[in-house]
Amino acid sequence: MTISSIAQHLPALLIAVPLLTAFLTPLIGGVNRTLRMLWVALGISATSAIGLALAWKVFTTGTVLYVFGAAAVGQVLPMDSGGIPIRIIFEVDAFSALMIVIASISAFAITMYSLVSESECSGQDGFYALLFLLVVGIMGMVATGDLFNFFVFLEISSLAGAALVAYRVDKGVAVEAGLKYALLSTLGALCVLIAIGLLFAQYNALNLATLASRLQFTTLDKIALALLIVPLAMKCGAVPMHFWTPDTYATAPSSITALLVVSSQASLYGLFRVLFSLYGHLVQFNYATFGWFVIILGVLSMFVGVTMAIPQKDVKRLMAYHAVSQTGYMLLGVGVGLAVLGNRSALNAYGLTAMAGGIFHIINHAMYKGLLFLTAGAIFYRTGTRNLNKLGGLGHTMPWTMVFFMIGALAIAGIPPFNGFASKLMIYESVFRFSPFLSIVAMVVSILTLASFVKVFHSIFMGPRREEFAAAREVPAAMIFGMALLAVVVMLFGLFPQTFIDGMITPAVTALVDRGAYISAILGGH
Amino acid sequence: MRLSQTLGKSLWTFLFNSGSCNGCEIEMVAAVTPRYDVERFGLKLVGSPRHADLLLITGPVTRKMAPRLKLVYEQMPDPKIVVCVGVCGISGGTFYDSYNLAGPVDQIIPVDVYVPGCPPRPEAIIHGVVTALAKLEQAEKVS
Amino acid sequence: MKMLAPQEIVDVLKEAAGDAFKEARCTEWAEGVKGNKSRQVWIRLDRKALRPALKRLIEIHFPHLGVISCTDLGEEVELLYHLFVYYGVPHSEIMVTLAVSLPKTDLSIPTITDLIPGALVSEREKQEMMGIRVENIPDGRRMFLPDDFPEGVYPWRKDATGIPSDMVKELWTTGRENLKPPEGAGATEEEKKE
Amino acid sequence: MSFPMIPELLGQLLKKPATNPFPAPQLPPTITGYLKAVGEGKATMNPPVPVPPNMRGKMVYNRGTCIGCSLCIKVCPARAIELVPQTKKVRIFVSQCINCGQCTEVCPKNCLNLSDEFLIADTDRYSDKLVLG
Amino acid sequence: MNIGNLIMVVVGTGAMALFGIVAGLFYMGIDRVLVARMQARIGPPLRQPFIDMAKLMTKQNIVPANAIPWLFNAAPLVALASSISIMLYIPLGSFAPIFRGYGDLILIVYLLVIPALAMVVGGLASGSPYATIGAQREMVTMISYELPLATTIIAFAWKYAQLGLDNPFSLATVAATPIWSQVGPLGFVGCLLLLVTMILVTPGELGKIPFDTPEAETELAGGLLVEYSGRNLALFYLSLGVKAIVLTAVVVALFFPYNLSSYLAMSALPARLVDGAFFLVKIFVIMFFSVSLIRIAMARFRITQVVDVYWKYLGALSLVGLILVMVDSFIR
Amino acid sequence: MKTLEIKKTAPYTTQIGPAHPALKEPVMFTFELEGERIRKADFAPGKAHRGIEWMGLRRNCVQIVYLAERICGICGITHSLSFCRAIEQVAQIQVSNRAHYIRTIVGELERIHSHLLWAGVAAHELGFDSAFYLAWRVRENVMDLLEYLTGNRVHYAIIQIGGVRRDITPDMVPKIEESLKFFEGVYGKLASIFLDDTTIQMRCRDCGVLTPEEALKLCPVGPTARASGVRKDVRVDHPYAAYADLELQPVTPDQLTGEIRGDVYDRIIVRLLEVKQSIGIIRQCLAQMPDGPILAVPKMALLLAQLKKAEGEAVGRHEAPRGEVMHYVRMGKQESPVAWKVKASSYSNYMSWVPMLEGEQVADIPIIVASIDPCISCTDRVTIVGDQGAQVWTKEELHRLSVEKTRQLQLG
Ligand code: SF4
Ligand code: SF4
Ligand code: SF4
Ligand code: SF4
Ligand code: SF4
Ligand code: SF4
Ligand code: SF4
Ligand code: SF4
C-alpha cells in the first residue's frame, strides 16, 4: 500500500486496525507477555496515528467521505438507496474529526498507562481485546454517517464498556456495576433502535444526510427524537439521568473509566448530531425551547453534579460527579448556541462562541478528566484504596502523581492557564449575553469545583507520611508517561487556546451549525 | 545565622506565659496599646513562633510549660532574641521554691536580657527591648 | 422566702444529721461604720451525715458552693464544704460550713456532684492534692497537677506522702553561688553553702 | 446597622495620638549611637510617663547604716535579701525583689529605700547594678 | 510578536513587578500608619513594611518536618509570581496594561484565585492542622465572595455588551466609557450597589477583618501561614501587598476610570505623571475605605456569617444592582 | 512510628498561643466536634499551677500577703484582701474604718481596670482591635490613679493584715475626682461601642448561653452568674469593708434590656454596668470616708508575734471583678498557717464553660471562653483533641470536619 492509498483508506483503517488488534491480541498474548505488550502498544499507536492523520486531513481539506466497498468515493450513494440501505458510510466532518482527535489522544495515553496499571491482573488478553473494541466503538460512533451504523457502534462500545467495568471479576461490586451499565446501555440502545425503526419506516433511509433532508417532523418523528435524545443524554451523564455514572466510573479500572469518559463524550456527539444535523431545520421554530431544554439540562447537571461531588468519600465517585457537572458546561454552551440558532445576529454575536466554548470543553474535559482518573488509578495502584478518609500524605512519596493531579484539578476548576479555563472563559463570556444569570451560575460552580478538588488534594496528598502507605512509591514510568501525555495536552490547550480554537473548534462548530453542508457533502448540491 | 541591620528594626514578637501571675503579661500587652505603642519601633506581636524574632517570656516556668517553652524556642527561626520579663522568670521572685516549677527561665533556654520588676512597668519592658537591641548592635559589630 | 436565723439552720441540720452531728458554732463579724454583721455557721459532722445535711440545706435554699477546703490535721484530714444560702438579698447571706473529718486510714467521701454539679472541680482537686477518694465522682482525672506528677504524692499532706524535699526546686539559689564575695569579706566558703 | 466605631476612628485621625514617645518617637538609626548622643547632650530622650511620688521602684541600700539585724530578711516575701555573715551586712538581689517595700518599712535604720528608678533591664541578672551591697 | 515587542514586555513586566511590590509595601505602610493614627497611636514608620521584608529575607527559612519541602517552598513563589502577572493586565492611570489585548476582567478574577490557592496549598503542604482549617475556611470564603464578585463583573459586561461595545469584559472598554455616564438614575443606583459590593468583596479577597476568618489569629494562630518563616513568609506578604494593589486598581478601573489630564488639557509627559499620581490617590482612597477603615471598625465574622454576608446580603445586593442596570437599559 | 509521634505532637505545637492582648493562662480544652459545631467540651487547667498554697504553708503571714497578691496579676488587691480578712478574723484584729474605705476604693478602681481590660480582650478576641485599644487607653487612666494611690500599677501592695499601708490623704482626692469625671465622660462612648455595634451584636447575641438553672447548679460567680440572672454579689450579700455601709444591688442585664438571656452579650452588659456602679461606689466612699489610723498593728514584728499566738479558722472573701474569691485560713499557734485554701473566681467559673461551649461553633470558642473572663483568654492554646475523647485529633478528621461544614454551607 502506498502512502496515498493509506491516506485514502484512513477511515476504514480507523476501524480496521483496532479491530484487528483486538482479535489478534489473544493469539499473540498467548505466546508471551512481552510480545503482547508490544503488540498492544503497536496497535494503539497505529490507531491513534491513523485517527490523527484522518483528523488532519479533515481539517486541512474538508469533510472526508468513505464508503466501505464502494468503488469510487465520489459515487457514494444512489439517490434511491432503496435496495440495501445497510452499507457502511463514513462521513467525517470537522466535528467528527475533533472527536477522533480526542479519542486518539486519550486512547493512546490510556492504553500506555494501562500496560502497567493492569499488568498485575489476570485476563490480560480479554482486557485488551475489549479495550480495543471499545475504541472501535467510539471511533465508529463519531465517524459514521449512518444511523444504523451509529447504533451498531454504540452497541459495541456499550458492551465492551460493560464487560470492562465488570473486568475485575474478583469483586462482586464490579460485576454488578458492569451489569447495571450493560442493562442501561442496552435499554438505551433499544430506544435508539426503535427510533431508527420509526424513521426508517417513514423515510426508507438510514443515512443521516438522507434522513435529514427528508424529515417532516411528524408525530412519529417527534417520538423518534425523544427516543434518541433520552438515551444519548443518559449515556453522556446529564442530570437527571446521571445516576449510573458514579457507580460505573468508580468501580471500573481507572484506565477504563478514562476511556468511558471518552465514550460518553461520543454519546454527546451523537446527541448534538441528532439535534443539529438531523433535526436541525425542523426545530427551528422552536430553537429557543430546545435551547432552553438543553440549557436547563446543563445548569442542572452543573449544579447537581458539583453538590453531589463535594461530600463523596470515594475519589472516583467524586470525580464521576464532577464529570456530570462538567458535562453541564458543554450542554450550557451548546444549548445557548442552539437557542439562538434561528437568530443570525445573536448567533454571530455570541451563539457561535458559546457553542465553541461548549465543544472546546468536550475535548478539554476528555483530557483533564482522563488525566484525573488516571491519577486516581495511580493512587489506587499504590495504596489499594480510593477512600479519601483513609488516604493521606502521599505527596511525600508520589510527587509526579501529585503534580498531574494538581494540573488536572486546576484545569477542571477552570483556573488559568489550564485548558478548562480557556473553554469556560468562552462560555462565561458568551452566555451572559443570552442571560447574565447563566454566567454567574457557571462561575460559581467553577469555584465550588475548585473547593472540592482542594479538599481531595489535601486528603490524598497532604499531611504527614502515613505508616500504612510507607511502601507507596511513585508509579512506573509507563503510567507516568500516560498521565504526562494528557497533562501536556491540558497545558498546551490552556496556553495556546486560540490555535486550537481556530484550527479545530471553529470548523467543528461551523460543521455542526451548517447542516446544509453536512447533507450536501453526501447528497451533493442540494 | 548572620545578624542583619534590619532585625532590630522589625522585631516580631511572640509572648510566652510560662505560668506567670499574668501581671507581667498584662503589662506587656499594655505596651502594645496606644499609650506605649511598641509598634512604632516596628515591633509587632505575632501568633506563631515561626514568625518571631523576639521571645518575651514571663513566669517561673511550671513543669508542664517547660517542654513547651523549649519547643517554642526551637521553633523560632534564627537569629532570635529572648527577653525575660519579671522577676519570677528571672529568679523565681515570690515563687522562689516550689515542687512544680522548673525555672527560672534561663535554666531552660538562653536569655539575652532580664527585665526586673514585679511587674516591670510597660516602659521598663520597652527599655528591656532597647537594651536587647543595643546588645544586638554590639554583636553585629563583633560579627 | 422565710429566712432562717443561723441558729435555726443549725437546728434544722442537726435534726437532719441525727447522731452524726458533732458540734456547731455560729460566728459573726462586723466591718464598716454601721456595724452590719456577716454571719457564719460552722457545723462539724460525721461523714455519713454529709449528704443528708446537704440535702436538707438544699431544701432551705439552693446553696452556692464556694469551695471545699481541706486540712491535714495529722491523724485525720478535715474537709470543709463552704456553702452559702440567702444570697441575693442585701446583707442576709449566711455561710454554712459543713466540716467532715476523715481518718487517714480511710480517706473516702461520697460525691456531692449529683446534688451540686459545680462541686466537681473542687472534688477533683481534693483527690489529687490531698489524696481523698471521692466515691462515684463522675470525672476523676487530675486537674492541676501535671500528668507526670508521681502517684502517691499529695502536695497538701504534711506527712511522708507530702512533697519530698528532693522534689522542691529552690529557684532562688540559681546562679547565686557564682557571685563574687562582698567587699571586705574574708573567706567565701560559708557563702557557697547557701 | 450601626457602627459607632467609625466616627470615633475618623475623629481620631485629626487628633493627637495618645502615645508617650519614650524614649524616642520611633527607633533611631542605631541605639548605641543614640544613647551616646543622649549622653553627650546632643539628643534629648523623651522621658517615660511621669511616675507619682512614692512609686516603688528599684531598691537603694545604704550599706553604711545597716546593722545587720535581719528584720528585712524576715519579712521579705521573695528571698531577695541575704545576710553576708562576714560583714554583718545584707545583700539585696534586685532581680529577685518584687518591690513590695515591706523591708523598707521594717528596717529600724532606714537603710533600705525604694527609689523611683525603674529602667533597670540588664543582660546579666547579677550585674553590679542589680546586686546591692 | 516581534523582538521590540518582546523587549517591551520584558521591561514592562520588570517595571510592573517593581511597581507592584513597591506600591504594595508602600500602601501597607500607609495602612499601618493610618490605622495607628485612628487608634490614637503613633504607629510604625512609613517604611516599616520594607524593613520587615528586608528582615524576613535574612531570617532562617524553616521547613517543618511534616511538610513537603518543594511544594512548601514553591507556594510562596507561585503566589508572588501570579500576583505580579496580574499586574500586567491592569491599567495604571493612563498607562494601558502591558497585555492590553489579552486580559479581561474574568481572566483577572480567576488569576486572583491563584495567589490565594498558592497560599492554601502552601498551608496544606506545611502539615499543620491549623493551616488545614485555615485552608478550608479560605476556600469557603472564596466560594462566598464569588457570587457577588461574579455578579458585579457580569453586570458590567452586560451593560457594555448592551451598548454594542466590542470587548465588554475589557478594562480598556470600561476606561473609555465610564459606567456612570452610560446609565440613567435607576442604573446609577444599581452601580452604586455594585460599588458597595466591590468595596466589601475587596477585604474578603485580601483576607482582612471582618472577613479574615481564614487567618483569624485568635482561632488559628495565624492559620495558613503558621509554619512559614523567613523568605517564604516575606514572599507571601509581598504577594498580599501586590494583590491589594491589583484589587484596588480593579475597583478604580471599574468605577473611577477618570483621568485628570483630560480635564486639564495637558501634554503627553506631564499628563502621564499627573494621571499616575491621580491614580495612586484613587487607589489610596479605595484602600482607605475598603481596607483600612473597615478592618479596624468591625469585629470579625464567624465563617458562617462570612458566608451569610456574602451570599445572602451582598449576593442579593449585587443581583439587585444587576437587575437595576438591566431594567435601566430596557426602559431607556 | 513517625506518624504516631506526629499525631501526638501536632496539636501541642500549634496550641501555643500567641500570647498577645489576651492574657492567658494556658488552659487546655478538649472538644468533640461535629463540623465546626462543638458537641462536647472539656478543659484542663493547671499549666500555671505553681503550688502557691503549698508555698504559703512555708512562709509567715506577712510574706503570704505578697505571695497571695501574686496569685494573679489582674486583681492585685483581691487575694491579699481576702487573705488578710481571713487572718484578721482568726486573730480578731479590728481594722479601722478608714482602712476599710481605702480598701473599698482600691477594690473598685481595680474592678474598673479589670472590666476595661476584659472589654479590650473580648474585643480583641472578636478581631476588633480598635475597641481593644480604646478600652485599654481609657484603662491607662485607672492604672495611673492606682499607681498614684498605691505606688504600683499592678501589684499594689497596699493591703496589710490589719489595714492598709498607704493612706488616701485629702490632697489626693482632687486627682481621684478628676479621674472619676473622666470615666463618666468616656463611659457613654464605650457603652455605645460595645453595645450598639452591629458586628459585636452578631457575634455575641445568643452565643454561649448559660441558663439560670445552670448558673445555679454549676456555682459560677461574679458577672458570669449575674448575667444569667443569679443575683449573687459578695459586696451585696456579705457586709464587709465599706460595702457594709452602702446600698447596693447586684447588676443584672435586665436592668438595661429588660430581659435575661445569659449569653455573651449579657455578660458584656453586666460588666459595663458595673463600671458605672463602681464609679458611684468610689464617690460614696470618698464622701463618707471616716478618719482614723490605717493600720491596726503598724509594727510588723509585733504583728508577726501576735499572729504566732493566733488559733482558729476563718474564711475571708471579696467580690473580685470576676466574682467571689475566698481564702480559708486555719492558724495553729505557729508562724505559718496550718491550712490555706485559695479559691479564685475563675476556679468557680470553669465549669460553666461546658454548657456555654456545647452546641456552639469553633469560631465562637475564643469569645465564649473569654466571656467568663478567665485569666486565660487566649484560646490559641486550645488543642482540638479527639473525636471520642481519648485519641488525639488527627489532621484528617480536622479536615473532614471542616469539609463537612463547607458542604453544609453549600447545601444550606
Ligand atoms: S514578676 Fe511578678 S508580676 Fe510578673 S509574673 Fe511574676 S509574679 Fe507576676
Ligand atoms: S532591716 Fe535594715 S538594718 Fe536590718 S539588716 Fe535589713 S537593711 Fe540592715
Ligand atoms: S521590697 Fe519586698 S521583695 Fe524587695 S527586698 Fe524588700 S521585702 Fe524583699
Ligand atoms: S490572636 Fe490576638 S492575642 Fe493572639 S496573637 Fe493574634 S493578635 Fe495576639
Ligand atoms: S491557687 Fe491553686 S492553682 Fe494556684 S498555685 Fe495554688 S493550688 Fe495551684
Ligand atoms: S479572678 Fe483572675 S484576675 Fe481575679 S484574682 Fe483571680 S486570678 Fe486574678
Ligand atoms: S523597733 Fe521595735 S519592732 Fe522594730 S526592730 Fe526594734 S524592737 Fe523590733
Ligand atoms: S484563673 Fe486566674 S487565679 Fe486562676 S490560675 Fe488562672 S490566672 Fe490564676
PDB file of C-alpha atoms in Angstrom, chain A residues 382-504:
ATOM      1  CA  ARG A 382      -0.106   2.102  45.069  1.00  0.00           C
ATOM      2  CA  THR A 383      -2.401   2.249  48.058  1.00  0.00           C
ATOM      3  CA  GLY A 384      -5.239  -0.071  47.205  1.00  0.00           C
ATOM      4  CA  THR A 385      -7.846   2.357  48.421  1.00  0.00           C
ATOM      5  CA  ARG A 386      -9.934   5.114  46.990  1.00  0.00           C
ATOM      6  CA  ASN A 387     -11.353   6.237  50.280  1.00  0.00           C
ATOM      7  CA  LEU A 388     -10.459   9.855  50.950  1.00  0.00           C
ATOM      8  CA  ASN A 389     -10.655   9.372  54.676  1.00  0.00           C
ATOM      9  CA  LYS A 390      -8.066   6.652  54.544  1.00  0.00           C
ATOM     10  CA  LEU A 391      -5.673   8.310  52.164  1.00  0.00           C
ATOM     11  CA  GLY A 392      -3.161  10.927  53.123  1.00  0.00           C
ATOM     12  CA  GLY A 393       0.416  12.017  52.995  1.00  0.00           C
ATOM     13  CA  LEU A 394       1.107  10.695  49.508  1.00  0.00           C
ATOM     14  CA  GLY A 395       2.628  13.981  48.416  1.00  0.00           C
ATOM     15  CA  HIS A 396       5.822  12.909  50.089  1.00  0.00           C
ATOM     16  CA  THR A 397       6.173   9.800  48.016  1.00  0.00           C
ATOM     17  CA  MET A 398       4.268  10.344  44.790  1.00  0.00           C
ATOM     18  CA  PRO A 399       5.277  13.801  43.650  1.00  0.00           C
ATOM     19  CA  TRP A 400       4.582  13.230  39.955  1.00  0.00           C
ATOM     20  CA  THR A 401       1.161  11.886  40.504  1.00  0.00           C
ATOM     21  CA  MET A 402       0.530  14.864  42.730  1.00  0.00           C
ATOM     22  CA  VAL A 403       1.677  17.315  40.100  1.00  0.00           C
ATOM     23  CA  PHE A 404      -0.516  15.691  37.476  1.00  0.00           C
ATOM     24  CA  PHE A 405      -3.404  15.708  39.847  1.00  0.00           C
ATOM     25  CA  MET A 406      -2.863  19.397  40.505  1.00  0.00           C
ATOM     26  CA  ILE A 407      -2.815  20.116  36.799  1.00  0.00           C
ATOM     27  CA  GLY A 408      -5.991  18.155  36.279  1.00  0.00           C
ATOM     28  CA  ALA A 409      -7.672  19.774  39.271  1.00  0.00           C
ATOM     29  CA  LEU A 410      -6.754  23.281  38.236  1.00  0.00           C
ATOM     30  CA  ALA A 411      -7.958  22.550  34.751  1.00  0.00           C
ATOM     31  CA  ILE A 412     -11.288  21.182  35.850  1.00  0.00           C
ATOM     32  CA  ALA A 413     -11.760  24.120  38.182  1.00  0.00           C
ATOM     33  CA  GLY A 414     -11.149  26.475  35.300  1.00  0.00           C
ATOM     34  CA  ILE A 415      -8.074  28.175  36.659  1.00  0.00           C
ATOM     35  CA  PRO A 416      -5.815  29.837  34.114  1.00  0.00           C
ATOM     36  CA  PRO A 417      -3.607  28.928  32.397  1.00  0.00           C
ATOM     37  CA  PHE A 418      -5.048  25.441  32.019  1.00  0.00           C
ATOM     38  CA  ASN A 419      -7.367  24.276  29.308  1.00  0.00           C
ATOM     39  CA  GLY A 420     -10.522  24.204  31.422  1.00  0.00           C
ATOM     40  CA  PHE A 421     -10.261  27.913  31.816  1.00  0.00           C
ATOM     41  CA  ALA A 422      -9.966  28.518  28.105  1.00  0.00           C
ATOM     42  CA  SER A 423     -13.235  26.822  27.305  1.00  0.00           C
ATOM     43  CA  LYS A 424     -15.048  28.038  30.368  1.00  0.00           C
ATOM     44  CA  LEU A 425     -13.965  31.564  29.577  1.00  0.00           C
ATOM     45  CA  MET A 426     -15.643  31.274  26.205  1.00  0.00           C
ATOM     46  CA  ILE A 427     -18.768  30.081  27.918  1.00  0.00           C
ATOM     47  CA  TYR A 428     -18.788  32.807  30.560  1.00  0.00           C
ATOM     48  CA  GLU A 429     -18.143  35.485  28.039  1.00  0.00           C
ATOM     49  CA  SER A 430     -20.865  34.487  25.671  1.00  0.00           C
ATOM     50  CA  VAL A 431     -23.770  33.077  27.595  1.00  0.00           C
ATOM     51  CA  PHE A 432     -24.090  36.203  29.697  1.00  0.00           C
ATOM     52  CA  ARG A 433     -25.477  37.933  26.649  1.00  0.00           C
ATOM     53  CA  PHE A 434     -28.159  35.345  26.493  1.00  0.00           C
ATOM     54  CA  SER A 435     -28.839  35.590  30.202  1.00  0.00           C
ATOM     55  CA  PRO A 436     -26.388  37.114  32.666  1.00  0.00           C
ATOM     56  CA  PHE A 437     -27.501  34.754  35.399  1.00  0.00           C
ATOM     57  CA  LEU A 438     -26.218  31.749  33.483  1.00  0.00           C
ATOM     58  CA  SER A 439     -22.704  33.136  33.542  1.00  0.00           C
ATOM     59  CA  ILE A 440     -22.917  33.822  37.219  1.00  0.00           C
ATOM     60  CA  VAL A 441     -24.001  30.248  37.899  1.00  0.00           C
ATOM     61  CA  ALA A 442     -21.227  28.923  35.718  1.00  0.00           C
ATOM     62  CA  MET A 443     -18.637  30.986  37.553  1.00  0.00           C
ATOM     63  CA  VAL A 444     -19.862  29.979  40.970  1.00  0.00           C
ATOM     64  CA  VAL A 445     -19.881  26.305  40.031  1.00  0.00           C
ATOM     65  CA  SER A 446     -16.270  26.649  38.991  1.00  0.00           C
ATOM     66  CA  ILE A 447     -15.273  27.847  42.407  1.00  0.00           C
ATOM     67  CA  LEU A 448     -17.249  25.067  44.038  1.00  0.00           C
ATOM     68  CA  THR A 449     -15.390  22.624  41.853  1.00  0.00           C
ATOM     69  CA  LEU A 450     -12.149  24.173  42.957  1.00  0.00           C
ATOM     70  CA  ALA A 451     -13.087  23.874  46.599  1.00  0.00           C
ATOM     71  CA  SER A 452     -13.965  20.261  46.137  1.00  0.00           C
ATOM     72  CA  PHE A 453     -10.663  19.476  44.498  1.00  0.00           C
ATOM     73  CA  VAL A 454      -8.692  21.347  47.118  1.00  0.00           C
ATOM     74  CA  LYS A 455     -10.309  19.039  49.610  1.00  0.00           C
ATOM     75  CA  VAL A 456      -9.416  15.978  47.594  1.00  0.00           C
ATOM     76  CA  PHE A 457      -5.909  17.244  47.048  1.00  0.00           C
ATOM     77  CA  HIS A 458      -5.499  17.743  50.725  1.00  0.00           C
ATOM     78  CA  SER A 459      -6.949  14.409  51.733  1.00  0.00           C
ATOM     79  CA  ILE A 460      -4.837  12.419  49.356  1.00  0.00           C
ATOM     80  CA  PHE A 461      -1.519  14.148  49.215  1.00  0.00           C
ATOM     81  CA  MET A 462      -1.100  16.407  52.181  1.00  0.00           C
ATOM     82  CA  GLY A 463      -0.312  15.697  55.744  1.00  0.00           C
ATOM     83  CA  PRO A 464       2.367  13.669  57.391  1.00  0.00           C
ATOM     84  CA  ARG A 465       3.554  10.435  55.873  1.00  0.00           C
ATOM     85  CA  ARG A 466       1.283   7.558  56.709  1.00  0.00           C
ATOM     86  CA  GLU A 467       2.604   4.387  58.104  1.00  0.00           C
ATOM     87  CA  GLU A 468       0.196   2.254  56.153  1.00  0.00           C
ATOM     88  CA  PHE A 469       1.419   3.762  52.896  1.00  0.00           C
ATOM     89  CA  ALA A 470       5.081   3.617  53.793  1.00  0.00           C
ATOM     90  CA  ALA A 471       5.619   1.302  50.845  1.00  0.00           C
ATOM     91  CA  ALA A 472       3.869   3.577  48.364  1.00  0.00           C
ATOM     92  CA  ARG A 473       6.263   4.772  45.723  1.00  0.00           C
ATOM     93  CA  GLU A 474       5.836   6.722  42.556  1.00  0.00           C
ATOM     94  CA  VAL A 475       4.123   4.686  39.850  1.00  0.00           C
ATOM     95  CA  PRO A 476       6.123   3.114  36.992  1.00  0.00           C
ATOM     96  CA  ALA A 477       7.264   5.131  34.034  1.00  0.00           C
ATOM     97  CA  ALA A 478       4.621   3.950  31.598  1.00  0.00           C
ATOM     98  CA  MET A 479       1.864   5.189  33.844  1.00  0.00           C
ATOM     99  CA  ILE A 480       3.656   8.471  34.326  1.00  0.00           C
ATOM    100  CA  PHE A 481       4.017   8.666  30.585  1.00  0.00           C
ATOM    101  CA  GLY A 482       0.312   8.180  30.067  1.00  0.00           C
ATOM    102  CA  MET A 483      -0.530  10.872  32.587  1.00  0.00           C
ATOM    103  CA  ALA A 484       2.192  13.192  31.362  1.00  0.00           C
ATOM    104  CA  LEU A 485       0.877  12.992  27.832  1.00  0.00           C
ATOM    105  CA  LEU A 486      -2.557  14.127  28.895  1.00  0.00           C
ATOM    106  CA  ALA A 487      -1.071  16.744  31.206  1.00  0.00           C
ATOM    107  CA  VAL A 488       0.934  18.190  28.358  1.00  0.00           C
ATOM    108  CA  VAL A 489      -2.147  18.355  26.195  1.00  0.00           C
ATOM    109  CA  VAL A 490      -4.014  20.033  29.035  1.00  0.00           C
ATOM    110  CA  MET A 491      -1.321  22.652  29.322  1.00  0.00           C
ATOM    111  CA  LEU A 492      -0.936  23.157  25.582  1.00  0.00           C
ATOM    112  CA  PHE A 493      -4.632  23.704  25.129  1.00  0.00           C
ATOM    113  CA  GLY A 494      -4.566  26.078  28.052  1.00  0.00           C
ATOM    114  CA  LEU A 495      -1.579  28.101  26.954  1.00  0.00           C
ATOM    115  CA  PHE A 496      -2.399  28.406  23.293  1.00  0.00           C
ATOM    116  CA  PRO A 497      -6.128  28.063  23.142  1.00  0.00           C
ATOM    117  CA  GLN A 498      -6.507  30.281  20.118  1.00  0.00           C
ATOM    118  CA  THR A 499      -4.514  27.947  17.923  1.00  0.00           C
ATOM    119  CA  PHE A 500      -6.761  25.054  18.737  1.00  0.00           C
ATOM    120  CA  ILE A 501      -9.896  27.070  18.551  1.00  0.00           C
ATOM    121  CA  ASP A 502      -9.078  28.369  15.104  1.00  0.00           C
ATOM    122  CA  GLY A 503      -7.759  25.066  13.874  1.00  0.00           C
ATOM    123  CA  MET A 504     -10.285  22.650  15.257  1.00  0.00           C
TER     124      MET A 504
END
